[in-house]
């Protein structure tokens, strides 16, 4: 079965700074990969997803993620963080015919 | 128009009670899910339904039972509520299984006293 780790429980960045959130997965093949964002008191919203093809994926709100097969990683990046990006970020994987599994989440705080 | 809606938003109840949480999606999706998010924000899938058939049934207590009267609805019924059931429960739907985007409802915060 697949699994997901997000090594950083909490990250704090200044507004305007760049951001990278880490995600590593364990699966025998290339799974479907997702990043979701959860704003306080809200449900989850998809930022982007990777199925195949170009390993650099563009998403909403200026986010992008890069799939690196050799590192089993799917890190999320944003060149300039806005205060409204403060939220909980979840990486998720879905193997073929397998369950959808979320990582433990990374809480992002943004300093003014 | 809300794509995935849940009711109620908040639910406070006593131990031992039976309660239900309703979920409806107006996206025409074939697959619906229930997730539990604990106090540490950890999300775990509980159930999913595809065309009214249960296709994933995680090792959750049998006090929890999903009920789907039609493709647009997947309700969660919980018997004999326990303190450990306190969490936020999210409903979601997707066009199908296999890499499709899941659309989440706003969540139901369940507090068992």
Short mmCIF file of C-alpha atoms in Angstrom, two decimals:
data_model
loop_
_atom_site.label_atom_id
_atom_site.label_comp_id
_atom_site.label_asym_id
_atom_site.label_seq_id
_atom_site.Cartn_x
_atom_site.Cartn_y
_atom_site.Cartn_z
CA UNK A 1 0.00 0.00 0.00
CA UNK A 2 1.12 3.52 -0.63
CA UNK A 3 2.11 6.02 2.05
CA UNK A 4 2.92 9.71 2.18
CA UNK A 5 5.20 11.73 4.41
CA UNK A 6 5.42 15.46 4.81
CA UNK A 7 8.54 16.08 6.88
CA UNK A 8 7.64 19.61 7.94
CA UNK A 9 4.81 19.93 10.43
CA UNK A 10 4.89 23.72 10.49
CA UNK A 11 6.65 26.26 8.29
CA UNK A 12 6.76 30.03 8.76
CA UNK A 13 7.75 32.35 5.94
CA UNK A 14 7.62 36.07 5.41
CA UNK A 15 5.21 37.52 2.91
CA UNK A 16 6.90 37.80 -0.45
CA UNK A 17 9.40 35.04 0.29
CA UNK A 18 9.58 31.83 -1.69
CA UNK A 19 8.09 28.62 -0.40
CA UNK A 20 8.77 24.93 -0.78
CA UNK A 21 6.73 22.25 0.97
CA UNK A 22 8.12 18.75 0.89
CA UNK A 23 6.28 15.55 0.11
CA UNK A 24 7.66 12.04 -0.21
CA UNK A 25 5.71 8.95 -1.07
CA UNK A 26 6.18 5.23 -1.00
CA UNK A 27 4.65 3.16 -3.78
CA UNK A 28 5.83 0.47 -6.15
CA UNK A 29 5.08 2.47 -9.24
CA UNK A 30 4.24 6.07 -10.04
CA UNK A 31 1.01 6.95 -8.29
CA UNK A 32 -1.34 9.79 -8.94
CA UNK A 33 -0.08 12.74 -6.88
CA UNK A 34 -2.02 15.66 -5.50
CA UNK A 35 -1.66 18.77 -3.39
CA UNK A 36 -4.67 20.08 -1.50
CA UNK A 37 -5.00 23.19 0.64
CA UNK A 38 -7.26 23.61 3.65
CA UNK A 39 -7.92 27.12 4.90
CA UNK A 40 -8.95 27.48 8.54
CA UNK A 41 -12.42 26.10 9.12
CA UNK A 42 -12.82 25.11 5.49
CA UNK A 43 -12.86 22.01 3.38
CA UNK A 44 -10.03 20.99 1.08
CA UNK A 45 -9.35 22.46 -2.33
CA UNK A 46 -7.18 20.94 -5.03
CA UNK A 47 -4.10 23.00 -5.92
CA UNK A 48 -2.67 20.70 -8.57
CA UNK A 49 -2.17 17.08 -9.54
CA UNK A 50 0.25 14.90 -11.47
CA UNK A 51 -0.66 11.88 -13.56
CA UNK A 52 2.06 11.54 -16.14
CA UNK A 53 4.03 13.55 -18.66
CA UNK A 54 5.73 16.82 -17.78
CA UNK A 55 7.13 16.50 -14.29
CA UNK A 56 6.59 20.19 -13.51
CA UNK A 57 2.92 20.81 -12.84
CA UNK A 58 1.27 24.20 -12.63
CA UNK A 59 -1.66 24.76 -10.33
CA UNK A 60 -3.95 27.44 -9.07
CA UNK A 61 -2.96 30.46 -6.98
CA UNK A 62 0.54 30.52 -8.47
CA UNK A 63 1.61 27.14 -7.07
CA UNK A 64 3.65 24.55 -8.90
CA UNK A 65 5.01 21.13 -8.00
CA UNK A 66 7.75 18.98 -9.40
CA UNK A 67 7.62 15.20 -9.54
CA UNK A 68 11.01 13.55 -9.06
CA UNK A 69 10.82 9.82 -9.56
CA UNK A 70 14.35 9.20 -8.33
CA UNK A 71 13.56 10.86 -5.02
CA UNK A 72 9.93 9.72 -4.76
CA UNK A 73 9.07 13.33 -4.13
CA UNK A 74 6.43 15.79 -5.19
CA UNK A 75 7.39 19.11 -3.62
CA UNK A 76 5.14 22.13 -3.79
CA UNK A 77 6.60 25.55 -4.55
CA UNK A 78 5.55 29.15 -4.83
CA UNK A 79 7.94 31.96 -5.76
CA UNK A 80 6.27 34.66 -3.64
CA UNK A 81 3.95 33.88 -0.75
CA UNK A 82 0.92 36.01 0.06
CA UNK A 83 -0.65 36.35 3.50
CA UNK A 84 -3.74 34.57 2.19
CA UNK A 85 -1.66 31.45 1.57
CA UNK A 86 -1.57 30.72 5.31
CA UNK A 87 -3.31 27.35 5.57
CA UNK A 88 -2.77 23.63 5.98
CA UNK A 89 -1.31 21.86 2.95
CA UNK A 90 -1.81 18.19 2.27
CA UNK A 91 0.02 16.02 -0.18
CA UNK A 92 -1.90 12.94 -1.31
CA UNK A 93 -1.28 9.86 -3.39
CA UNK A 94 -3.52 7.36 -5.08
CA UNK A 95 -2.10 4.13 -6.41
CA UNK A 96 -3.80 2.24 -9.18
CA UNK A 97 -6.78 0.51 -7.62
CA UNK A 98 -5.64 1.67 -4.21
CA UNK A 99 -6.98 3.95 -1.53
CA UNK A 100 -6.53 7.67 -1.62
CA UNK A 101 -4.02 8.52 1.12
CA UNK A 102 -3.27 11.93 2.56
CA UNK A 103 -0.03 12.97 4.18
CA UNK A 104 -0.09 14.40 7.70
CA UNK A 105 -0.14 17.97 6.45
CA UNK A 106 2.12 21.01 6.75
CA UNK A 107 0.83 24.14 8.40
CA UNK A 108 2.01 27.32 6.71
CA UNK A 109 2.18 30.57 8.62
CA UNK A 110 2.94 33.82 6.83
CA UNK A 111 4.55 36.77 8.58
CA UNK A 112 3.64 40.28 7.44
CA UNK B 1 -24.44 26.78 -5.98
CA UNK B 2 -22.60 24.57 -3.51
CA UNK B 3 -21.02 21.60 -5.24
CA UNK B 4 -20.74 19.36 -2.17
CA UNK B 5 -22.83 20.21 0.86
CA UNK B 6 -22.99 18.67 4.29
CA UNK B 7 -25.46 19.04 7.12
CA UNK B 8 -25.18 19.82 9.89
CA UNK B 9 -22.05 21.94 10.09
CA UNK B 10 -21.79 21.38 13.83
CA UNK B 11 -23.09 18.45 15.84
CA UNK B 12 -22.83 18.19 19.62
CA UNK B 13 -24.23 15.08 21.24
CA UNK B 14 -23.93 12.75 24.21
CA UNK B 15 -22.10 9.45 24.32
CA UNK B 16 -24.25 6.53 23.32
CA UNK B 17 -26.48 8.51 20.97
CA UNK B 18 -27.04 7.71 17.30
CA UNK B 19 -26.54 10.47 14.75
CA UNK B 20 -26.42 11.00 11.01
CA UNK B 21 -24.54 13.41 8.80
CA UNK B 22 -25.93 14.12 5.36
CA UNK B 23 -23.96 14.79 2.20
CA UNK B 24 -25.16 15.83 -1.22
CA UNK B 25 -23.27 16.60 -4.41
CA UNK B 26 -24.71 18.31 -7.48
CA UNK B 27 -21.76 17.62 -9.75
CA UNK B 28 -23.10 14.46 -11.31
CA UNK B 29 -20.17 12.50 -9.94
CA UNK B 30 -20.15 8.74 -9.66
CA UNK B 31 -17.97 8.39 -6.57
CA UNK B 32 -18.45 9.81 -3.08
CA UNK B 33 -16.28 9.54 0.03
CA UNK B 34 -16.27 10.09 3.75
CA UNK B 35 -13.13 11.21 5.56
CA UNK B 36 -12.38 11.71 9.24
CA UNK B 37 -10.02 14.48 10.29
CA UNK B 38 -8.77 14.18 13.85
CA UNK B 39 -7.57 16.90 16.19
CA UNK B 40 -4.08 16.70 14.69
CA UNK B 41 -5.49 17.40 11.24
CA UNK B 42 -4.78 13.88 10.07
CA UNK B 43 -7.19 12.88 7.30
CA UNK B 44 -8.21 9.28 6.85
CA UNK B 45 -10.59 7.85 4.32
CA UNK B 46 -13.47 5.94 5.87
CA UNK B 47 -15.67 4.92 2.96
CA UNK B 48 -16.25 5.47 -0.69
CA UNK B 49 -19.21 4.67 -2.89
CA UNK B 50 -19.18 4.26 -6.63
CA UNK B 51 -22.53 4.09 -8.33
CA UNK B 52 -24.17 3.19 -5.02
CA UNK B 53 -21.81 0.31 -4.33
CA UNK B 54 -19.34 0.34 -1.48
CA UNK B 55 -15.91 -0.04 -2.98
CA UNK B 56 -13.64 0.90 -0.13
CA UNK B 57 -14.43 0.07 3.45
CA UNK B 58 -11.53 0.96 5.72
CA UNK B 59 -11.16 -0.66 9.09
CA UNK B 60 -13.57 1.65 10.82
CA UNK B 61 -15.86 0.44 13.60
CA UNK B 62 -19.08 -1.09 12.37
CA UNK B 63 -20.90 1.59 14.36
CA UNK B 64 -20.27 3.71 11.29
CA UNK B 65 -22.41 2.93 8.28
CA UNK B 66 -22.63 4.80 5.00
CA UNK B 67 -26.00 4.98 3.34
CA UNK B 68 -26.53 6.09 -0.23
CA UNK B 69 -30.15 6.57 -1.29
CA UNK B 70 -29.01 7.70 -4.74
CA UNK B 71 -25.89 8.69 -6.63
CA UNK B 72 -26.01 12.28 -5.37
CA UNK B 73 -26.17 11.44 -1.69
CA UNK B 74 -23.94 9.59 0.75
CA UNK B 75 -25.01 9.89 4.35
CA UNK B 76 -22.97 8.75 7.33
CA UNK B 77 -24.79 7.11 10.21
CA UNK B 78 -23.06 6.57 13.53
CA UNK B 79 -24.43 4.35 16.27
CA UNK B 80 -23.52 4.42 19.96
CA UNK B 81 -21.28 7.47 19.72
CA UNK B 82 -18.04 7.43 21.70
CA UNK B 83 -15.74 10.22 22.87
CA UNK B 84 -13.15 9.16 20.30
CA UNK B 85 -15.57 9.84 17.49
CA UNK B 86 -15.16 13.56 18.04
CA UNK B 87 -13.60 14.91 14.86
CA UNK B 88 -14.38 16.78 11.69
CA UNK B 89 -16.00 14.61 9.04
CA UNK B 90 -15.63 15.54 5.39
CA UNK B 91 -17.67 14.33 2.49
CA UNK B 92 -16.14 14.44 -0.99
CA UNK B 93 -17.03 13.40 -4.50
CA UNK B 94 -15.17 12.71 -7.73
CA UNK B 95 -16.14 11.90 -11.28
CA UNK B 96 -14.76 8.39 -10.87
CA UNK B 97 -11.95 6.57 -9.15
CA UNK B 98 -8.42 6.54 -10.43
CA UNK B 99 -6.83 9.94 -10.17
CA UNK B 100 -9.86 12.16 -10.48
CA UNK B 101 -10.04 15.35 -8.47
CA UNK B 102 -12.01 15.07 -5.28
CA UNK B 103 -14.27 17.95 -4.34
CA UNK B 104 -14.78 18.38 -0.63
CA UNK B 105 -17.67 19.57 1.43
CA UNK B 106 -17.18 22.14 4.20
CA UNK B 107 -17.03 19.51 6.93
CA UNK B 108 -19.10 18.59 9.96
CA UNK B 109 -17.54 19.11 13.35
CA UNK B 110 -18.80 16.36 15.65
CA UNK B 111 -18.32 16.75 19.39
CA UNK B 112 -19.24 13.87 21.65
CA UNK B 113 -19.66 14.78 25.33
#
